[in-house]
Tab-separated table of C-alpha atoms in Angstrom:
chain	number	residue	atom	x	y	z
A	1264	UNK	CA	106.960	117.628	92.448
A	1265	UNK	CA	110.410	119.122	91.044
A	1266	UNK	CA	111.974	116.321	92.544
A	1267	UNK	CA	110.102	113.361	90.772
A	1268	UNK	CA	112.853	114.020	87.703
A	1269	UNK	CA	116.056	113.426	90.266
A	1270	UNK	CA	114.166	110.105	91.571
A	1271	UNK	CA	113.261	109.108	87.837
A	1272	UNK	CA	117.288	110.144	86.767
A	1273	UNK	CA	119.106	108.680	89.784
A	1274	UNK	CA	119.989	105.294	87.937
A	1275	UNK	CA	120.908	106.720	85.364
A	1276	UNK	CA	123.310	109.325	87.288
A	1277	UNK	CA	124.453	106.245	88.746
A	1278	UNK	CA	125.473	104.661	86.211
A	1279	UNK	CA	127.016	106.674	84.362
A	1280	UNK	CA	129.363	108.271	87.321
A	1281	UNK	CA	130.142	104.582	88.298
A	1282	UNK	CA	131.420	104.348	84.162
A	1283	UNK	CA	133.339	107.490	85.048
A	1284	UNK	CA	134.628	106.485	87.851
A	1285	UNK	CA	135.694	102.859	86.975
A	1286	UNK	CA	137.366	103.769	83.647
A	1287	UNK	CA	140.280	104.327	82.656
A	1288	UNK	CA	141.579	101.649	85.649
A	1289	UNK	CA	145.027	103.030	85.844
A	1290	UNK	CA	146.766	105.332	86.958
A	1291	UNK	CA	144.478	105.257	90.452
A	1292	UNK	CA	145.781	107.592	93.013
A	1293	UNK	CA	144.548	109.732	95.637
A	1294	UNK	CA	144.853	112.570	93.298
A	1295	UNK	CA	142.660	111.047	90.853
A	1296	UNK	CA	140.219	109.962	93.298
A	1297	UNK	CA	139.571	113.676	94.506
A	1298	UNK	CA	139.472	115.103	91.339
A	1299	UNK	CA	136.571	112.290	90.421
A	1300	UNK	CA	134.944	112.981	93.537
A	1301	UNK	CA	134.956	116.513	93.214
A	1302	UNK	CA	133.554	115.939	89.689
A	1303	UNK	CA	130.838	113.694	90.539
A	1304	UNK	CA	129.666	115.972	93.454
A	1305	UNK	CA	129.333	119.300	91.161
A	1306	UNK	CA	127.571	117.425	88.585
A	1307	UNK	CA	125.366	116.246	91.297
A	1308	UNK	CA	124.976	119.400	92.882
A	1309	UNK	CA	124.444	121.440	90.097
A	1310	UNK	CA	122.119	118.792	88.152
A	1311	UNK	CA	119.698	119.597	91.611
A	1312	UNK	CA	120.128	123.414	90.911
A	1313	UNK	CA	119.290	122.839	86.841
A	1314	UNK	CA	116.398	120.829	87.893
A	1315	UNK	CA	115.034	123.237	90.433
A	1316	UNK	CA	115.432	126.250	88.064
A	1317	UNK	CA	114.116	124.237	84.979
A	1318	UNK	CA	110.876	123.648	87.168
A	1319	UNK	CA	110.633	127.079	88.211
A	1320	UNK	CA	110.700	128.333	84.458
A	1321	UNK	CA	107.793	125.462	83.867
A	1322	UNK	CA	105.761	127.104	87.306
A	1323	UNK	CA	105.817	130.630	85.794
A	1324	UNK	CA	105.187	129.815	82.035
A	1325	UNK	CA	101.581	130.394	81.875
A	1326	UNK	CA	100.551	128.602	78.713
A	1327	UNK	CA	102.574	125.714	79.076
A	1328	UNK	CA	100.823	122.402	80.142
A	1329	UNK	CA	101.347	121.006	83.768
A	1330	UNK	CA	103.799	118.030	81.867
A	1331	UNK	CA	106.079	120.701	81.154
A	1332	UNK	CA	107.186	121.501	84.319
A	1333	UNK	CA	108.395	118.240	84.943
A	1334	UNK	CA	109.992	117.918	81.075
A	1335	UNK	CA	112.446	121.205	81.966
A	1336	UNK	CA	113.098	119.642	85.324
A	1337	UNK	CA	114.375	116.446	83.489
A	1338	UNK	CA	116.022	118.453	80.217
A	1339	UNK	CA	117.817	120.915	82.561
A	1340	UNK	CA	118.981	118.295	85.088
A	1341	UNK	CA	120.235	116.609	82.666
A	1342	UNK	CA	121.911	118.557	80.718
A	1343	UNK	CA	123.557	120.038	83.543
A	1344	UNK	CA	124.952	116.646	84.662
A	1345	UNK	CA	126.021	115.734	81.428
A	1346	UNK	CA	127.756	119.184	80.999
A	1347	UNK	CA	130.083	118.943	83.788
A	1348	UNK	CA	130.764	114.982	83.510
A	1349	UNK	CA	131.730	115.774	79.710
A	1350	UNK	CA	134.142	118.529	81.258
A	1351	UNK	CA	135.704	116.554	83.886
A	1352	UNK	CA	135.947	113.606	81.213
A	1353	UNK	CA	137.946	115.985	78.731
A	1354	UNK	CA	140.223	117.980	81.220
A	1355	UNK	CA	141.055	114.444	83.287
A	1356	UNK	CA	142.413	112.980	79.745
A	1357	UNK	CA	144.147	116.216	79.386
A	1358	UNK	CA	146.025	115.965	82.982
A	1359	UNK	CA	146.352	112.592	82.410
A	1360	UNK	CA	148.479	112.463	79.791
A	1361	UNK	CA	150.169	114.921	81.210
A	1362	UNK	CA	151.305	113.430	84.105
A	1363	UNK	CA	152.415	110.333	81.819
A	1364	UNK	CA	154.406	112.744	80.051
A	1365	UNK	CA	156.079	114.270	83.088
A	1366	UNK	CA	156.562	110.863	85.495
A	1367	UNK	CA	158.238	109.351	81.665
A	1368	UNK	CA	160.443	112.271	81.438
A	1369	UNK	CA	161.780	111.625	85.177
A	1370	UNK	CA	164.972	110.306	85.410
A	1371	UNK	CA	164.535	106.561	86.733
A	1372	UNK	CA	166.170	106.379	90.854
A	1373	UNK	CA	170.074	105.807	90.131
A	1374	UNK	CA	170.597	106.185	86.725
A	1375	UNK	CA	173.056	109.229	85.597
């Protein structure tokens, strides 16, 4: 049952790594599309990790209800995916803008 909260979250995991993803449209390279890929994968992997763990703290609390184990799957999973897509959103705006910075600051091919 630990997995009902990943089948009950996958649309919205979905969506909101397609939003990531998708925006901003430019620049698109393959170095952006690894470092989104990568992103998308942790927060995947470890949103499966938070959920098992968050069930497994629900399994050995002893006066907690049975709904419980499935409401620390969900919180945990969760937060966990939200954690690293927030991360990867903040540190790809950082590198980014610094790769405008640095392809700006190029001389242009055949100029002095």
């Amino acid at each position: 049952m630990a997995w009902l909260s990943l089948v009950l979250f996958l649309p919205w995991f979905i969506l909101l790594g397609t939003l990531y993803w998708m925006f901003p449209r430019q620049p698109r390279d393959t170095a952006r599309r690894l470092f989104d890929g990568a992103a998308l994968l942790l927060a995947f992997v470890l949103s499966i990790a938070a959920m098992l763990w968050g069930h497994h703290i629900g399994v050995v609390q002893s006066d907690a209800g049975p709904i419980w184990r499935q409401v620390l799957a969900v919180l945990y999973a969760y937060g966990a995916f939200l954690g690293v897509m927030v991360a990867a959103l903040l540190l790809r705006g950082s590198w980014l803008a610094q790769r405008a910075t640095k392809a700006a600051s190029k001389p242009a091919a055949g100029s002095p």
